Coordinates of C-alpha atoms in Angstrom, one line a residue:
M1 CA -19.0 -22.2 6.0
I2 CA -15.5 -20.6 6.0
T3 CA -15.1 -17.3 4.4
Q4 CA -12.2 -14.9 3.1
N5 CA -10.7 -12.0 4.5
T6 CA -12.6 -12.7 7.8
T7 CA -11.1 -13.4 11.1
Y8 CA -13.1 -16.8 12.9
N9 CA -12.4 -17.8 16.3
V10 CA -11.9 -21.5 16.5
A11 CA -11.9 -22.9 19.6
F12 CA -9.9 -26.7 20.1
S13 CA -13.1 -28.1 22.1
D14 CA -15.0 -28.1 19.0
F15 CA -12.8 -27.8 16.0
K16 CA -13.9 -31.0 14.5
S17 CA -17.3 -29.5 14.2
I18 CA -16.5 -26.8 11.8
P19 CA -16.5 -28.4 7.7
Q20 CA -12.9 -29.2 6.6
I21 CA -11.8 -26.5 3.9
D22 CA -10.1 -26.9 0.4
L23 CA -6.4 -25.0 0.9
R24 CA -6.2 -23.2 -2.7
E25 CA -2.4 -22.5 -4.0
D26 CA -2.9 -19.2 -3.8
E27 CA -3.8 -18.7 -0.1
Y28 CA -2.5 -19.3 3.2
Y29 CA -4.0 -19.5 6.9
L30 CA -2.4 -17.8 9.5
F31 CA -4.1 -19.3 13.2
Q32 CA -2.9 -16.9 16.1
Y33 CA -3.3 -17.9 20.2
S34 CA -2.7 -15.4 22.7
A35 CA -3.0 -15.7 25.9
D36 CA -4.3 -14.3 29.0
G37 CA -3.0 -13.7 32.2
N38 CA -1.3 -16.7 33.7
I39 CA -2.0 -20.1 32.9
G40 CA -2.5 -22.7 35.8
Q41 CA -0.3 -25.7 35.6
D42 CA -3.6 -28.2 36.1
I43 CA -4.0 -26.4 31.9
L44 CA -0.9 -27.8 31.1
K45 CA -1.9 -30.9 32.6
Y46 CA -4.9 -31.0 30.8
Y47 CA -3.4 -30.0 26.7
L48 CA -0.2 -32.4 27.8
E49 CA -2.7 -35.0 27.7
F50 CA -3.1 -34.2 23.6
L51 CA 0.1 -35.3 22.8
P52 CA 2.6 -38.4 23.1
Q53 CA 5.3 -38.8 25.3
K54 CA 7.3 -37.6 23.0
F55 CA 6.2 -34.7 22.1
K56 CA 5.7 -33.6 25.7
E57 CA 9.7 -33.7 26.3
E58 CA 9.9 -31.4 24.2
V59 CA 7.4 -29.3 25.9
L60 CA 8.8 -29.9 29.2
K61 CA 12.4 -29.5 28.8
Y62 CA 12.1 -25.7 28.3
R63 CA 11.8 -23.9 31.6
R64 CA 9.8 -20.6 31.4
W65 CA 6.4 -21.1 31.6
D66 CA 5.3 -19.3 28.7
D67 CA 7.8 -20.5 26.2
R68 CA 6.1 -24.6 27.3
Y69 CA 3.1 -23.3 26.1
N70 CA 3.6 -21.6 23.5
C71 CA 5.4 -25.2 22.1
L72 CA 2.3 -26.6 23.4
F73 CA -0.3 -25.1 21.9
G74 CA 2.2 -24.9 18.3
K75 CA 1.8 -28.2 17.8
L76 CA -1.6 -28.1 18.8
M77 CA -2.6 -26.2 16.7
V78 CA -1.0 -28.4 13.2
Y79 CA -3.1 -31.4 15.1
M80 CA -5.9 -28.0 14.5
G81 CA -4.9 -27.7 10.6
S82 CA -4.0 -31.2 9.9
Y83 CA -7.7 -31.9 10.7
L84 CA -9.5 -28.5 9.0
F85 CA -7.2 -29.3 5.8
G86 CA -8.7 -33.3 5.5
Y87 CA -5.6 -34.5 6.1
N88 CA -7.9 -37.1 8.7
A89 CA -4.7 -39.5 9.2
F90 CA -3.6 -36.7 11.2
M91 CA -1.0 -39.0 14.2
F92 CA 1.5 -36.9 16.1
E93 CA 4.0 -39.1 15.0
K94 CA 4.1 -38.4 11.5
I95 CA 5.5 -34.9 12.5
L96 CA 9.2 -35.3 11.6
K97 CA 11.9 -32.8 11.3
D98 CA 14.0 -33.0 8.3
N99 CA 18.0 -32.5 8.7
Y100 CA 18.6 -28.9 9.4
G101 CA 15.1 -29.6 11.5
K102 CA 12.3 -28.0 10.1
P103 CA 9.3 -29.6 10.8
Y104 CA 6.8 -31.5 8.0
M105 CA 3.9 -33.8 8.1
V106 CA 4.8 -37.5 6.2
D107 CA 2.0 -37.3 3.6
S108 CA 0.1 -34.3 3.9
N109 CA -1.1 -31.9 0.8
F110 CA 0.1 -28.9 3.3
N111 CA 3.0 -27.3 4.7
F112 CA 3.1 -25.2 8.4
N113 CA 5.2 -23.8 10.3
I114 CA 5.6 -22.1 14.0
S115 CA 6.5 -18.9 15.9
H116 CA 6.3 -18.0 19.2
S117 CA 7.6 -15.4 21.1
G118 CA 6.4 -13.9 24.7
N119 CA 1.9 -14.1 25.1
T120 CA 1.8 -15.0 21.3
V121 CA 1.9 -18.4 18.8
V122 CA 1.4 -18.3 15.4
C123 CA 1.3 -21.2 13.2
V124 CA 1.1 -20.7 9.2
F125 CA -0.1 -23.7 6.5
S126 CA 0.2 -23.2 3.0
K127 CA 0.2 -25.3 -0.6
Q128 CA 3.7 -23.5 -1.2
E129 CA 7.4 -24.0 0.8
I130 CA 6.1 -21.0 3.8
G131 CA 8.1 -19.5 7.1
V132 CA 6.7 -17.5 9.3
D133 CA 8.5 -15.0 11.8
I134 CA 7.0 -13.6 15.5
E135 CA 9.0 -11.3 18.0
E136 CA 7.9 -9.1 21.0
I137 CA 8.9 -5.1 20.3
N138 CA 10.7 -4.4 23.4
D139 CA 14.1 -1.3 23.0
I140 CA 16.9 -2.5 21.3
E141 CA 21.1 -1.4 20.7
F142 CA 20.5 -1.2 16.9
D143 CA 24.2 -1.8 16.6
L144 CA 24.8 -4.7 17.5
F145 CA 23.5 -6.3 14.3
K146 CA 25.9 -4.5 11.9
D147 CA 26.7 -7.8 11.1
V148 CA 22.6 -9.0 10.3
F149 CA 21.7 -6.4 7.7
T150 CA 23.1 -4.5 4.8
H151 CA 24.7 -0.7 4.6
D152 CA 20.9 0.7 3.6
E153 CA 19.1 -1.7 5.6
L154 CA 21.0 0.0 8.6
E155 CA 20.2 3.6 7.1
D156 CA 16.8 2.5 6.7
I157 CA 16.8 0.7 10.3
E158 CA 18.0 4.4 11.6
N159 CA 15.9 6.3 10.2
Q160 CA 12.9 4.5 11.2
G161 CA 12.9 3.2 14.6
L162 CA 11.8 0.2 16.3
D163 CA 9.2 -0.8 13.7
T164 CA 11.4 -0.9 11.1
F165 CA 14.0 -2.3 12.8
Y166 CA 11.7 -5.4 13.5
K167 CA 10.0 -5.3 10.4
Y168 CA 13.2 -6.3 8.7
W169 CA 14.1 -9.3 10.9
T170 CA 11.6 -11.3 11.0
K171 CA 11.3 -10.7 7.2
K172 CA 15.1 -12.1 7.2
E173 CA 13.8 -15.0 9.6
S174 CA 10.8 -15.7 8.0
V175 CA 13.0 -16.6 4.7
I176 CA 15.4 -18.3 6.4
K177 CA 12.5 -20.6 8.0
A178 CA 11.1 -20.7 4.4
V179 CA 14.5 -22.0 2.7
G180 CA 14.6 -24.5 5.9
K181 CA 18.3 -24.3 6.1
G182 CA 17.8 -23.2 9.5
M183 CA 21.1 -20.5 10.6
S184 CA 23.4 -21.5 8.2
I185 CA 22.1 -18.7 6.5
P186 CA 24.2 -15.7 7.6
L187 CA 21.1 -12.7 7.4
R188 CA 23.0 -10.3 5.8
E189 CA 22.5 -12.2 2.7
I190 CA 19.4 -11.9 2.4
E191 CA 18.5 -9.0 0.9
I192 CA 14.5 -7.1 2.0
R193 CA 13.1 -4.9 -0.7
Q194 CA 9.7 -3.4 -0.4
E195 CA 7.2 -6.6 -1.3
S196 CA 9.8 -9.3 -1.4
T197 CA 13.4 -10.7 -0.6
R198 CA 16.0 -11.8 -2.2
Y199 CA 18.5 -14.9 -1.1
E200 CA 21.1 -16.9 -3.5
D201 CA 19.1 -16.2 -6.9
D202 CA 15.9 -16.6 -5.4
T203 CA 12.7 -14.1 -4.7
W204 CA 10.7 -14.8 -1.9
Y205 CA 7.4 -12.9 -1.3
T206 CA 6.8 -11.4 2.5
K207 CA 4.0 -10.1 4.1
S208 CA 4.8 -8.5 7.2
F209 CA 2.3 -7.0 10.1
K210 CA 1.9 -5.6 13.7
M211 CA 0.3 -7.9 15.8
D212 CA -0.7 -6.1 19.2
N213 CA 3.1 -5.3 20.8
K214 CA 4.4 -7.8 18.4
Y215 CA 5.7 -7.5 14.5
C216 CA 5.1 -10.8 12.1
S217 CA 5.9 -11.7 8.6
I218 CA 5.1 -14.6 6.8
T219 CA 6.9 -15.8 3.8
S220 CA 6.2 -17.6 0.8
K221 CA 8.0 -19.5 -2.8
N222 CA 4.9 -18.2 -4.3
K223 CA 2.9 -14.9 -4.3
L224 CA 0.3 -15.5 -1.9
K225 CA -3.3 -13.3 -2.0
K226 CA -5.9 -14.6 0.1
V227 CA -5.2 -14.7 4.0
Q228 CA -7.4 -16.1 6.4
E229 CA -7.0 -15.6 10.0
M230 CA -8.0 -17.9 12.5
R231 CA -7.8 -16.9 16.4
V232 CA -7.5 -20.1 18.3
V233 CA -9.1 -20.3 21.7
F234 CA -8.1 -23.1 23.9

């Protein structure tokens, strides 16, 4: 039985043996996969066979191998989550994109969002409007982002350092993805607060945390009190 606030390992090969989950209004589930070392082309070929042709082409358009795998495994996480949250009529063809490019699933009882960076891909599920962003932490010149952050945000980043930069950056990106309007939203118009963010007249609630050498932020329209982490094994 799945209980709250515990990390579970879930293998793609037998996830349908897990009892289906009653997704509640005040919680979200975070699926995570991190690749260890190089993954051979035979593995890519094997998992591609789970996708219809349209989605295979979306995966193969990426030139970098890690982007290909992350795109592929992100789609398979949506497949896993759909089943676990009771969407028995799942078909990949029901995953569509709105006018801003945000993916959604027709006739489902949940929202989802995917992000990937480096060797890690994450997919978050919730009944609320939800967005997630993960970024690998690398050295960066803060001055290049003066048009992204407010004066107070830049001052805080300069005082606190690299982790604060990525915390703010992923918060803003996750808000954009939750709102669903893509890069049409100027990042500087998203105001970062301690546990929430503001865009126009709306308040969004954000959680941020480090995952190894990456920073991840999850944003929802309403405050989500419970989180369940699922580490996926491919």
